[in-house]
Amino acid sequence: MKKKYGLFKVLSILLLLVVVASYCIKGRQGSISYLALGDVFLNYVQSFYYFFDTIIFILVVGGFYGFLNKVPAYKKMVEAISAKISSKEKEKVFIIIMTIVFALLASLTGLNTILLLFVPFVVSIILLLGYDKLVALSTTIGGVLVGYIGGILLTFKDASNQYASSYTTFDKLVGLKSNWSNLFPKILLLVIAVALLIYTILNHIKKNDSEKYNLTKHDNLFIETKEKEKKEKTDKSKKKVLLWPLGIVLGLLLVILVLGYLPWSDLFGIKCFNNFHTWLTGLKIGKYVVFTSLISSSITAFGTWGNLGNFMMAIFFIALFIFILMLIYKVKFEDAMDGFLYGMKKMLPGALTIGLAYCVLVCSYNNGFVETIITNASKSFGDNAIINSLITILGSVLNVDTYYITAGVFTSMVSALPDKANLSVYAIMFQSLYGLVQLVGPTSILLIAGLSYLEVPYKTWLKYIWRFIVELLIIILIVLMIVSLI
């Protein structure tokens, strides 16, 4: 039990350090602004309000796979894929391909948390192949986060105006007009990071450290591996189960979510989705507006879903496809709800821990002592890349959300720089170091979700990943040096 809640303890200690810092360092207003323990508790409760959609999305992902466990096609699909690649060479190729796919999707869309929806599916296959949880976690969550480090198209709400609904990038925030200005160093970082991660995974497989870490093979939260009871071995269970409807549903989910959340207009100036939505919502039958009256006025154009509350549309489509799968595979409502609630229950510890990570964010961001550290560091050290790198790492641990790390750390750092000549380098530095911290930081939302889902102790993950983190940090610094000299 102690191992299971190790991450919660680490976050509690981090939160205590934030409280201590508020007593020692001046806040955003230029004076000491104490964080009382009662305020910390209120911030924890409020974090579930501020980041309600993220936490609910993670619970719904757990519920979705709990439901899929009641769909015969899901288990059969996972077992069929596992059986088809059940040879040492094919298994390794599958792990390599999946790592690359997750990294590319994250790099080209920036939809890190959305990609969590497809992590349990791949995890199920890897575990059924006989590999341990560390392999499954680093292939999926690890792949997504290294994709962020070398992210080519990463967008977030404009941090220069908290009321803005437009999206921007780190490059645009430093004045670069093109989305491709830092393309070469990003691709370089992406290729090296993915290659290094694959090497780390394959090296772990070669050493067969699963016994050392005491991680049970074939252990899966949602795919039942126990033998069926005799009463289930009926002619009904031998009926052919169609796999293609489930495959289409999972594929459609990915396509729809990418189309919906990638800000096409802000990123590429593509207006076709907005124009089509305007035309569609204007259709009338008599006095009735068809789309608004019969479907919903809340469904906006592709590319604008992030403005609705980040994950509400994702939750809507997950619910819709659950209903469709219930009809296709004739799953009883009681069974569907039982599976869904079971899955949500499995993700509940992770959701509560994520709430604590967001509490760290709320406490540190509202106080603003990191901005004071940035100002003092700029006055004392000037344009010092090492000091600014350390501040980036500190800020990334305390402000896990992209918007708040940008508003509270990146924009303050850029404003404080006396020399504006290397702003493009700082954009790459900030993105890559922020992504690196998400691979190992206790406040990383994806990491918390992954560790909780697979019940991997945080200490075990650190023992496994620390060498990769050090090597990748060195590579990032070398790439930044090269770019600054060009």
Short mmCIF file of C-alpha atoms in Angstrom, two decimals:
data_model
loop_
_atom_site.label_atom_id
_atom_site.label_comp_id
_atom_site.label_asym_id
_atom_site.label_seq_id
_atom_site.Cartn_x
_atom_site.Cartn_y
_atom_site.Cartn_z
CA MET A 1 0.00 0.00 0.00
CA LYS A 2 2.87 2.34 0.73
CA LYS A 3 4.18 2.01 -2.81
CA LYS A 4 0.75 2.70 -4.28
CA TYR A 5 0.45 6.06 -2.57
CA GLY A 6 4.11 7.08 -2.90
CA LEU A 7 3.34 9.72 -5.51
CA PHE A 8 0.67 11.30 -3.33
CA LYS A 9 3.25 11.67 -0.55
CA VAL A 10 5.78 13.23 -2.94
CA LEU A 11 3.19 15.76 -4.07
CA SER A 12 2.26 16.53 -0.47
CA ILE A 13 5.93 17.28 0.32
CA LEU A 14 6.16 19.46 -2.81
CA LEU A 15 3.05 21.34 -1.74
CA LEU A 16 4.57 21.91 1.70
CA LEU A 17 7.71 23.36 0.03
CA VAL A 18 5.48 25.74 -1.94
CA VAL A 19 3.92 26.89 1.35
CA VAL A 20 7.38 27.43 2.86
CA ALA A 21 8.47 29.38 -0.25
CA SER A 22 5.48 31.70 0.14
CA TYR A 23 6.85 32.68 3.58
CA CYS A 24 10.35 33.38 2.24
CA ILE A 25 9.95 34.84 -1.28
CA LYS A 26 7.92 37.87 -2.30
CA GLY A 27 4.88 37.14 -4.41
CA ARG A 28 3.55 38.77 -7.57
CA GLN A 29 2.46 41.90 -5.68
CA GLY A 30 6.01 42.61 -4.47
CA SER A 31 5.40 41.56 -0.86
CA ILE A 32 5.31 38.36 1.16
CA SER A 33 1.97 36.66 0.64
CA TYR A 34 1.62 33.79 3.08
CA LEU A 35 -0.09 30.58 2.06
CA ALA A 36 -2.14 29.46 5.06
CA LEU A 37 -2.82 25.75 5.44
CA GLY A 38 -6.57 26.39 5.25
CA ASP A 39 -6.06 28.17 1.92
CA VAL A 40 -4.07 25.18 0.66
CA PHE A 41 -6.99 22.88 1.47
CA LEU A 42 -9.42 25.25 -0.27
CA ASN A 43 -7.11 25.38 -3.30
CA TYR A 44 -7.16 21.57 -3.44
CA VAL A 45 -10.94 21.59 -3.50
CA GLN A 46 -11.01 24.45 -6.02
CA SER A 47 -8.55 22.66 -8.30
CA PHE A 48 -11.33 20.16 -9.08
CA TYR A 49 -13.46 23.14 -10.17
CA TYR A 50 -10.75 24.90 -12.18
CA PHE A 51 -9.65 21.72 -13.96
CA PHE A 52 -12.94 19.85 -13.75
CA ASP A 53 -12.99 18.84 -17.41
CA THR A 54 -9.49 17.32 -17.33
CA ILE A 55 -10.19 15.23 -14.24
CA ILE A 56 -13.57 14.07 -15.56
CA PHE A 57 -11.98 13.16 -18.90
CA ILE A 58 -9.43 10.93 -17.17
CA LEU A 59 -12.20 9.22 -15.19
CA VAL A 60 -14.22 8.77 -18.39
CA VAL A 61 -11.22 7.17 -20.12
CA GLY A 62 -11.13 4.63 -17.30
CA GLY A 63 -14.89 4.16 -17.62
CA PHE A 64 -14.62 3.70 -21.38
CA TYR A 65 -12.21 0.79 -21.03
CA GLY A 66 -14.22 -0.64 -18.17
CA PHE A 67 -17.15 -0.67 -20.58
CA LEU A 68 -15.04 -2.20 -23.37
CA ASN A 69 -14.24 -5.07 -21.01
CA LYS A 70 -17.95 -5.95 -21.32
CA VAL A 71 -17.71 -5.95 -25.13
CA PRO A 72 -16.59 -9.42 -26.35
CA ALA A 73 -14.97 -7.92 -29.45
CA TYR A 74 -12.51 -5.85 -27.40
CA LYS A 75 -10.89 -8.78 -25.64
CA LYS A 76 -10.92 -10.80 -28.85
CA MET A 77 -9.31 -7.93 -30.80
CA VAL A 78 -6.52 -7.46 -28.25
CA GLU A 79 -5.86 -11.20 -28.07
CA ALA A 80 -5.92 -11.49 -31.87
CA ILE A 81 -3.37 -8.72 -32.29
CA SER A 82 -1.20 -10.21 -29.53
CA ALA A 83 -1.36 -13.65 -31.14
CA LYS A 84 -0.48 -12.28 -34.56
CA ILE A 85 2.73 -10.63 -33.36
CA SER A 86 3.69 -13.20 -30.71
CA SER A 87 7.26 -13.74 -31.81
CA LYS A 88 10.29 -11.99 -30.34
CA GLU A 89 11.13 -10.02 -33.48
CA LYS A 90 7.54 -9.01 -34.27
CA GLU A 91 6.94 -8.01 -30.66
CA LYS A 92 9.93 -5.67 -30.65
CA VAL A 93 8.90 -4.20 -34.01
CA PHE A 94 5.41 -3.57 -32.59
CA ILE A 95 6.84 -1.76 -29.54
CA ILE A 96 9.10 0.34 -31.77
CA ILE A 97 6.24 1.24 -34.11
CA MET A 98 3.88 2.14 -31.26
CA THR A 99 6.51 4.37 -29.63
CA ILE A 100 7.02 6.20 -32.92
CA VAL A 101 3.26 6.49 -33.57
CA PHE A 102 2.53 8.02 -30.16
CA ALA A 103 5.50 10.39 -30.51
CA LEU A 104 4.47 11.51 -34.01
CA LEU A 105 0.84 12.02 -33.02
CA ALA A 106 1.89 14.14 -30.04
CA SER A 107 4.40 16.10 -32.11
CA LEU A 108 2.03 16.81 -34.99
CA THR A 109 -1.10 17.54 -32.95
CA GLY A 110 0.03 18.57 -29.46
CA LEU A 111 -3.02 16.74 -28.07
CA ASN A 112 -1.14 14.96 -25.31
CA THR A 113 -3.98 14.41 -22.87
CA ILE A 114 -6.40 13.42 -25.64
CA LEU A 115 -3.99 10.66 -26.69
CA LEU A 116 -4.42 9.14 -23.23
CA LEU A 117 -7.69 7.73 -24.59
CA PHE A 118 -5.75 5.25 -26.73
CA VAL A 119 -3.06 4.33 -24.20
CA PRO A 120 -4.94 1.47 -22.43
CA PHE A 121 -5.58 -0.29 -25.75
CA VAL A 122 -1.88 -0.48 -26.61
CA VAL A 123 -0.98 -1.21 -22.99
CA SER A 124 -3.33 -4.22 -23.07
CA ILE A 125 -1.52 -5.66 -26.09
CA ILE A 126 1.96 -5.13 -24.64
CA LEU A 127 1.03 -6.74 -21.32
CA LEU A 128 -0.59 -9.72 -23.03
CA LEU A 129 2.62 -10.18 -25.02
CA GLY A 130 4.33 -10.79 -21.67
CA TYR A 131 6.21 -7.53 -21.17
CA ASP A 132 6.14 -5.70 -17.87
CA LYS A 133 4.39 -2.47 -16.97
CA LEU A 134 7.48 -0.30 -17.45
CA VAL A 135 7.68 -1.33 -21.10
CA ALA A 136 3.97 -0.58 -21.54
CA LEU A 137 4.22 2.78 -19.76
CA SER A 138 7.33 4.02 -21.58
CA THR A 139 6.04 2.91 -25.00
CA THR A 140 2.78 4.84 -24.62
CA ILE A 141 3.03 7.70 -22.12
CA GLY A 142 6.77 7.94 -22.75
CA GLY A 143 6.18 8.09 -26.49
CA VAL A 144 3.64 10.91 -26.11
CA LEU A 145 5.93 13.00 -23.91
CA VAL A 146 9.05 12.66 -26.08
CA GLY A 147 6.79 13.71 -28.94
CA TYR A 148 6.09 16.90 -26.99
CA ILE A 149 9.82 17.54 -26.53
CA GLY A 150 10.25 17.61 -30.30
CA GLY A 151 6.74 18.90 -30.91
CA ILE A 152 6.33 20.54 -34.30
CA LEU A 153 2.75 21.77 -33.93
CA LEU A 154 2.08 22.46 -30.25
CA THR A 155 -0.62 25.01 -29.53
CA PHE A 156 -2.26 26.41 -26.41
CA LYS A 157 -4.49 29.33 -25.50
CA ASP A 158 -2.83 32.72 -25.88
CA ALA A 159 -1.21 33.35 -22.50
CA SER A 160 -0.72 37.07 -23.22
CA ASN A 161 -4.47 37.56 -22.81
CA GLN A 162 -6.36 35.34 -20.38
CA TYR A 163 -9.66 36.22 -22.06
CA ALA A 164 -8.45 35.37 -25.56
CA SER A 165 -9.92 32.34 -27.32
CA SER A 166 -7.18 32.20 -29.95
CA TYR A 167 -4.33 29.70 -29.89
CA THR A 168 -0.62 30.33 -30.17
CA THR A 169 2.76 28.54 -29.95
CA PHE A 170 6.00 29.16 -28.08
CA ASP A 171 7.48 30.36 -31.38
CA LYS A 172 4.74 32.92 -31.98
CA LEU A 173 5.02 34.22 -28.43
CA VAL A 174 8.61 35.27 -29.08
CA GLY A 175 7.67 37.00 -32.34
CA LEU A 176 8.33 34.27 -34.93
CA LYS A 177 5.58 34.49 -37.53
CA SER A 178 6.06 31.10 -39.17
CA ASN A 179 5.09 27.78 -37.59
CA TRP A 180 8.15 26.27 -39.25
CA SER A 181 10.81 28.69 -37.97
CA ASN A 182 12.34 26.20 -35.53
CA LEU A 183 11.52 23.14 -37.60
CA PHE A 184 15.07 21.72 -37.91
CA PRO A 185 15.97 21.67 -34.18
CA LYS A 186 12.51 20.30 -33.31
CA ILE A 187 12.83 17.43 -35.80
CA LEU A 188 16.36 16.78 -34.57
CA LEU A 189 15.19 16.60 -30.96
CA LEU A 190 12.23 14.44 -31.92
CA VAL A 191 14.35 11.88 -33.80
CA ILE A 192 17.02 11.69 -31.10
CA ALA A 193 14.52 11.52 -28.22
CA VAL A 194 12.46 8.77 -29.87
CA ALA A 195 15.58 6.78 -30.78
CA LEU A 196 16.93 7.09 -27.23
CA LEU A 197 13.59 6.05 -25.73
CA ILE A 198 13.39 3.00 -28.00
CA TYR A 199 16.94 2.05 -27.01
CA THR A 200 16.01 2.40 -23.32
CA ILE A 201 12.94 0.17 -23.73
CA LEU A 202 14.75 -2.51 -25.73
CA ASN A 203 17.67 -2.47 -23.32
CA HIS A 204 15.27 -3.00 -20.42
CA ILE A 205 13.66 -5.92 -22.26
CA LYS A 206 17.09 -7.42 -22.89
CA LYS A 207 18.05 -7.19 -19.23
CA ASN A 208 14.66 -8.57 -18.21
CA ASP A 209 14.40 -6.39 -15.11
CA SER A 210 10.76 -7.21 -14.43
CA GLU A 211 11.67 -9.47 -11.51
CA LYS A 212 13.90 -6.77 -10.05
CA TYR A 213 11.05 -4.28 -10.06
CA ASN A 214 8.53 -6.89 -8.90
CA LEU A 215 6.08 -6.02 -11.66
CA THR A 216 3.81 -8.92 -12.56
CA LYS A 217 3.71 -9.91 -16.22
CA HIS A 218 0.36 -10.35 -17.97
CA ASP A 219 -1.24 -8.13 -15.31
CA ASN A 220 -3.98 -6.04 -16.89
CA LEU A 221 -6.65 -3.93 -15.25
CA PHE A 222 -9.31 -4.33 -17.91
CA ILE A 223 -8.50 -7.46 -19.88
CA GLU A 224 -9.51 -10.49 -17.85
CA THR A 225 -6.86 -13.21 -17.98
CA LYS A 226 -8.47 -15.71 -15.59
CA GLU A 227 -10.15 -18.81 -16.98
CA LYS A 228 -13.84 -18.54 -17.75
CA GLU A 229 -16.29 -20.35 -15.55
CA LYS A 230 -17.79 -23.51 -17.04
CA LYS A 231 -21.23 -21.97 -17.38
CA GLU A 232 -19.80 -19.36 -19.80
CA LYS A 233 -18.58 -22.05 -22.16
CA THR A 234 -21.80 -22.25 -24.09
CA ASP A 235 -22.62 -22.27 -27.77
CA LYS A 236 -23.49 -18.60 -27.45
CA SER A 237 -19.95 -17.71 -26.46
CA LYS A 238 -18.64 -19.51 -29.53
CA LYS A 239 -20.53 -17.29 -31.94
CA LYS A 240 -18.42 -15.25 -34.27
CA VAL A 241 -17.76 -11.76 -32.95
CA LEU A 242 -17.26 -8.96 -35.48
CA LEU A 243 -14.11 -6.97 -34.82
CA TRP A 244 -14.37 -4.37 -37.57
CA PRO A 245 -17.11 -2.21 -35.93
CA LEU A 246 -14.92 -1.75 -32.85
CA GLY A 247 -11.91 -0.99 -35.03
CA ILE A 248 -13.88 1.63 -36.96
CA VAL A 249 -15.11 3.22 -33.71
CA LEU A 250 -11.59 3.56 -32.28
CA GLY A 251 -10.29 4.92 -35.58
CA LEU A 252 -13.16 7.40 -35.89
CA LEU A 253 -12.59 8.60 -32.34
CA LEU A 254 -8.98 9.44 -33.14
CA VAL A 255 -9.84 11.22 -36.40
CA ILE A 256 -12.75 13.20 -34.90
CA LEU A 257 -10.77 14.32 -31.86
CA VAL A 258 -7.79 15.45 -33.94
CA LEU A 259 -10.08 17.34 -36.33
CA GLY A 260 -12.00 18.87 -33.44
CA TYR A 261 -9.16 19.97 -31.18
CA LEU A 262 -6.37 20.98 -33.58
CA PRO A 263 -6.87 24.75 -34.09
CA TRP A 264 -6.85 24.78 -37.89
CA SER A 265 -7.65 28.48 -38.24
CA ASP A 266 -5.11 29.80 -35.71
CA LEU A 267 -2.38 27.37 -36.78
CA PHE A 268 -2.74 27.22 -40.55
CA GLY A 269 -5.37 29.84 -41.40
CA ILE A 270 -7.71 27.08 -42.64
CA LYS A 271 -11.29 28.41 -42.57
CA CYS A 272 -13.15 25.59 -44.33
CA PHE A 273 -14.37 23.96 -41.12
CA ASN A 274 -15.70 27.26 -39.80
CA ASN A 275 -17.37 28.04 -43.12
CA PHE A 276 -18.97 24.59 -43.33
CA HIS A 277 -20.24 24.90 -39.75
CA THR A 278 -21.73 28.32 -40.51
CA TRP A 279 -23.52 26.89 -43.55
CA LEU A 280 -24.71 23.79 -41.67
CA THR A 281 -26.07 25.72 -38.69
CA GLY A 282 -27.91 28.08 -41.04
CA LEU A 283 -30.02 25.35 -42.68
CA LYS A 284 -33.73 25.71 -41.92
CA ILE A 285 -36.93 23.72 -42.35
CA GLY A 286 -39.63 26.31 -42.15
CA LYS A 287 -38.95 28.31 -39.01
CA TYR A 288 -36.79 25.65 -37.41
CA VAL A 289 -33.00 25.77 -37.64
CA VAL A 290 -32.16 22.11 -38.33
CA PHE A 291 -28.77 21.78 -36.64
CA THR A 292 -29.56 23.85 -33.56
CA SER A 293 -33.10 22.57 -33.08
CA LEU A 294 -32.50 18.87 -33.71
CA ILE A 295 -28.87 18.31 -32.71
CA SER A 296 -27.19 20.93 -30.50
CA SER A 297 -26.13 24.56 -30.47
CA SER A 298 -23.08 23.60 -28.36
CA ILE A 299 -21.30 21.60 -31.08
CA THR A 300 -18.98 24.09 -32.74
CA ALA A 301 -16.76 23.80 -35.79
CA PHE A 302 -13.77 21.47 -35.99
CA GLY A 303 -10.74 23.25 -34.64
CA THR A 304 -12.63 25.17 -31.95
CA TRP A 305 -13.45 22.45 -29.44
CA GLY A 306 -10.69 23.54 -27.08
CA ASN A 307 -12.65 26.73 -26.43
CA LEU A 308 -15.65 24.81 -25.07
CA GLY A 309 -13.91 23.53 -21.97
CA ASN A 310 -11.02 21.45 -23.11
CA PHE A 311 -12.45 17.93 -22.92
CA MET A 312 -16.22 18.28 -22.94
CA MET A 313 -16.53 17.39 -26.63
CA ALA A 314 -14.20 14.42 -26.17
CA ILE A 315 -16.40 13.17 -23.33
CA PHE A 316 -19.50 13.68 -25.49
CA PHE A 317 -18.14 11.56 -28.34
CA ILE A 318 -16.89 8.85 -26.00
CA ALA A 319 -20.42 8.62 -24.57
CA LEU A 320 -21.89 8.59 -28.08
CA PHE A 321 -19.65 5.75 -29.26
CA ILE A 322 -20.34 3.78 -26.07
CA PHE A 323 -24.03 3.97 -26.96
CA ILE A 324 -23.31 2.88 -30.54
CA LEU A 325 -21.20 -0.08 -29.36
CA MET A 326 -23.95 -1.09 -26.93
CA LEU A 327 -26.35 -1.33 -29.88
CA ILE A 328 -23.91 -3.13 -32.19
CA TYR A 329 -22.77 -5.73 -29.67
CA LYS A 330 -26.06 -5.90 -27.75
CA VAL A 331 -24.52 -5.04 -24.39
CA LYS A 332 -27.10 -4.71 -21.65
CA PHE A 333 -27.40 -1.31 -20.00
CA GLU A 334 -26.73 -2.82 -16.56
CA ASP A 335 -23.55 -4.52 -17.80
CA ALA A 336 -22.39 -1.35 -19.56
CA MET A 337 -22.88 0.74 -16.42
CA ASP A 338 -21.23 -1.87 -14.25
CA GLY A 339 -18.15 -1.91 -16.48
CA PHE A 340 -18.07 1.88 -16.82
CA LEU A 341 -18.26 2.45 -13.06
CA TYR A 342 -15.63 -0.22 -12.47
CA GLY A 343 -13.27 1.56 -14.87
CA MET A 344 -13.89 4.95 -13.28
CA LYS A 345 -13.24 3.47 -9.84
CA LYS A 346 -9.88 2.15 -11.05
CA MET A 347 -8.92 5.67 -12.19
CA LEU A 348 -10.22 7.45 -9.08
CA PRO A 349 -6.92 7.31 -7.11
CA GLY A 350 -5.17 8.84 -10.10
CA ALA A 351 -7.81 11.57 -10.39
CA LEU A 352 -7.42 12.49 -6.71
CA THR A 353 -3.65 12.61 -7.12
CA ILE A 354 -4.01 14.79 -10.23
CA GLY A 355 -6.14 17.14 -8.12
CA LEU A 356 -3.17 17.49 -5.76
CA ALA A 357 -0.87 18.26 -8.69
CA TYR A 358 -3.25 20.99 -9.79
CA CYS A 359 -3.34 22.26 -6.20
CA VAL A 360 0.43 22.79 -6.43
CA LEU A 361 -0.21 24.78 -9.61
CA VAL A 362 -2.98 26.91 -8.07
CA CYS A 363 -0.93 27.70 -4.96
CA SER A 364 2.30 28.59 -6.80
CA TYR A 365 0.66 30.47 -9.69
CA ASN A 366 -1.65 32.55 -7.50
CA ASN A 367 1.24 33.49 -5.23
CA GLY A 368 3.60 34.33 -8.09
CA PHE A 369 6.91 33.75 -6.26
CA VAL A 370 8.36 32.08 -9.38
CA GLU A 371 7.99 35.39 -11.23
CA THR A 372 9.96 37.06 -8.42
CA ILE A 373 12.70 34.44 -8.82
CA ILE A 374 12.79 35.17 -12.56
CA THR A 375 13.09 38.93 -12.02
CA ASN A 376 15.86 38.58 -9.43
CA ALA A 377 17.73 36.04 -11.57
CA SER A 378 17.59 38.38 -14.56
CA LYS A 379 19.01 41.25 -12.51
CA SER A 380 21.78 39.10 -11.02
CA PHE A 381 22.79 36.87 -13.94
CA GLY A 382 21.41 38.59 -17.03
CA ASP A 383 20.89 36.38 -20.07
CA ASN A 384 22.22 33.20 -18.45
CA ALA A 385 21.04 30.06 -20.24
CA ILE A 386 21.89 27.72 -17.35
CA ILE A 387 19.98 29.78 -14.76
CA ASN A 388 17.01 30.15 -17.10
CA SER A 389 17.05 26.41 -17.76
CA LEU A 390 16.88 25.73 -14.03
CA ILE A 391 14.01 28.21 -13.68
CA THR A 392 12.21 26.49 -16.56
CA ILE A 393 12.57 23.13 -14.83
CA LEU A 394 11.33 24.57 -11.51
CA GLY A 395 8.42 26.32 -13.19
CA SER A 396 7.50 23.17 -15.13
CA VAL A 397 7.26 21.16 -11.90
CA LEU A 398 5.10 23.78 -10.17
CA ASN A 399 2.89 24.83 -13.11
CA VAL A 400 2.05 21.62 -14.93
CA ASP A 401 -0.65 23.08 -17.23
CA THR A 402 0.69 24.52 -20.51
CA TYR A 403 -1.31 27.73 -20.28
CA TYR A 404 -0.16 28.52 -16.73
CA ILE A 405 3.47 27.57 -17.30
CA THR A 406 3.42 29.94 -20.26
CA ALA A 407 1.61 32.77 -18.47
CA GLY A 408 3.47 32.43 -15.18
CA VAL A 409 6.98 31.50 -16.31
CA PHE A 410 7.70 31.72 -20.05
CA THR A 411 6.27 35.18 -20.73
CA SER A 412 7.88 36.52 -17.54
CA MET A 413 11.24 35.05 -18.53
CA VAL A 414 11.07 36.45 -22.05
CA SER A 415 10.11 39.90 -20.74
CA ALA A 416 13.00 39.89 -18.26
CA LEU A 417 15.68 38.96 -20.82
CA PRO A 418 17.97 41.96 -21.49
CA ASP A 419 19.04 40.54 -24.86
CA LYS A 420 16.21 39.62 -27.23
CA ALA A 421 18.48 38.17 -29.93
CA ASN A 422 18.10 34.54 -28.89
CA LEU A 423 14.36 34.39 -28.26
CA SER A 424 13.85 31.60 -30.79
CA VAL A 425 16.39 29.48 -28.90
CA TYR A 426 14.50 30.13 -25.66
CA ALA A 427 11.29 28.95 -27.32
CA ILE A 428 12.93 25.61 -28.13
CA MET A 429 14.56 25.42 -24.70
CA PHE A 430 11.31 26.02 -22.87
CA GLN A 431 9.31 23.51 -24.90
CA SER A 432 11.91 20.75 -24.68
CA LEU A 433 12.66 21.16 -20.96
CA TYR A 434 8.96 21.38 -20.12
CA GLY A 435 8.42 18.11 -22.00
CA LEU A 436 11.41 16.54 -20.25
CA VAL A 437 10.01 17.43 -16.82
CA GLN A 438 6.67 15.82 -17.75
CA LEU A 439 8.51 12.51 -18.17
CA VAL A 440 9.71 12.49 -14.59
CA GLY A 441 8.04 15.30 -12.61
CA PRO A 442 5.59 14.27 -9.86
CA THR A 443 3.04 16.82 -11.13
CA SER A 444 2.92 15.45 -14.69
CA ILE A 445 -0.75 14.73 -15.44
CA LEU A 446 -0.05 12.04 -18.05
CA LEU A 447 2.56 10.38 -15.85
CA ILE A 448 0.24 10.36 -12.84
CA ALA A 449 -2.55 8.85 -14.95
CA GLY A 450 -0.20 6.20 -16.35
CA LEU A 451 1.33 5.26 -13.00
CA SER A 452 -2.10 5.07 -11.39
CA TYR A 453 -3.63 3.03 -14.24
CA LEU A 454 -0.81 0.48 -14.15
CA GLU A 455 -0.25 0.76 -10.38
CA VAL A 456 3.47 1.38 -10.84
CA PRO A 457 5.20 3.04 -7.84
CA TYR A 458 6.71 6.44 -8.62
CA LYS A 459 10.04 5.34 -7.12
CA THR A 460 10.13 2.37 -9.50
CA TRP A 461 9.55 4.64 -12.48
CA LEU A 462 12.40 6.95 -11.35
CA LYS A 463 14.81 4.01 -11.07
CA TYR A 464 13.85 2.93 -14.56
CA ILE A 465 13.87 6.30 -16.35
CA TRP A 466 16.57 8.39 -14.63
CA ARG A 467 19.41 7.45 -16.98
CA PHE A 468 17.26 8.26 -20.02
CA ILE A 469 16.37 11.66 -18.49
CA VAL A 470 20.02 12.57 -17.86
CA GLU A 471 21.10 11.50 -21.36
CA LEU A 472 18.22 13.39 -22.99
CA LEU A 473 18.93 16.51 -20.92
CA ILE A 474 22.53 16.50 -22.16
CA ILE A 475 21.33 16.07 -25.75
CA ILE A 476 18.85 18.96 -25.38
CA LEU A 477 21.58 21.26 -24.05
CA ILE A 478 23.93 20.30 -26.90
CA VAL A 479 21.22 20.95 -29.51
CA LEU A 480 20.46 24.33 -27.91
CA MET A 481 24.15 25.27 -28.02
CA ILE A 482 24.37 24.33 -31.69
CA VAL A 483 21.22 26.30 -32.57
CA SER A 484 22.42 29.39 -30.68
CA LEU A 485 25.68 29.35 -32.66
CA ILE A 486 24.01 29.05 -36.06
#
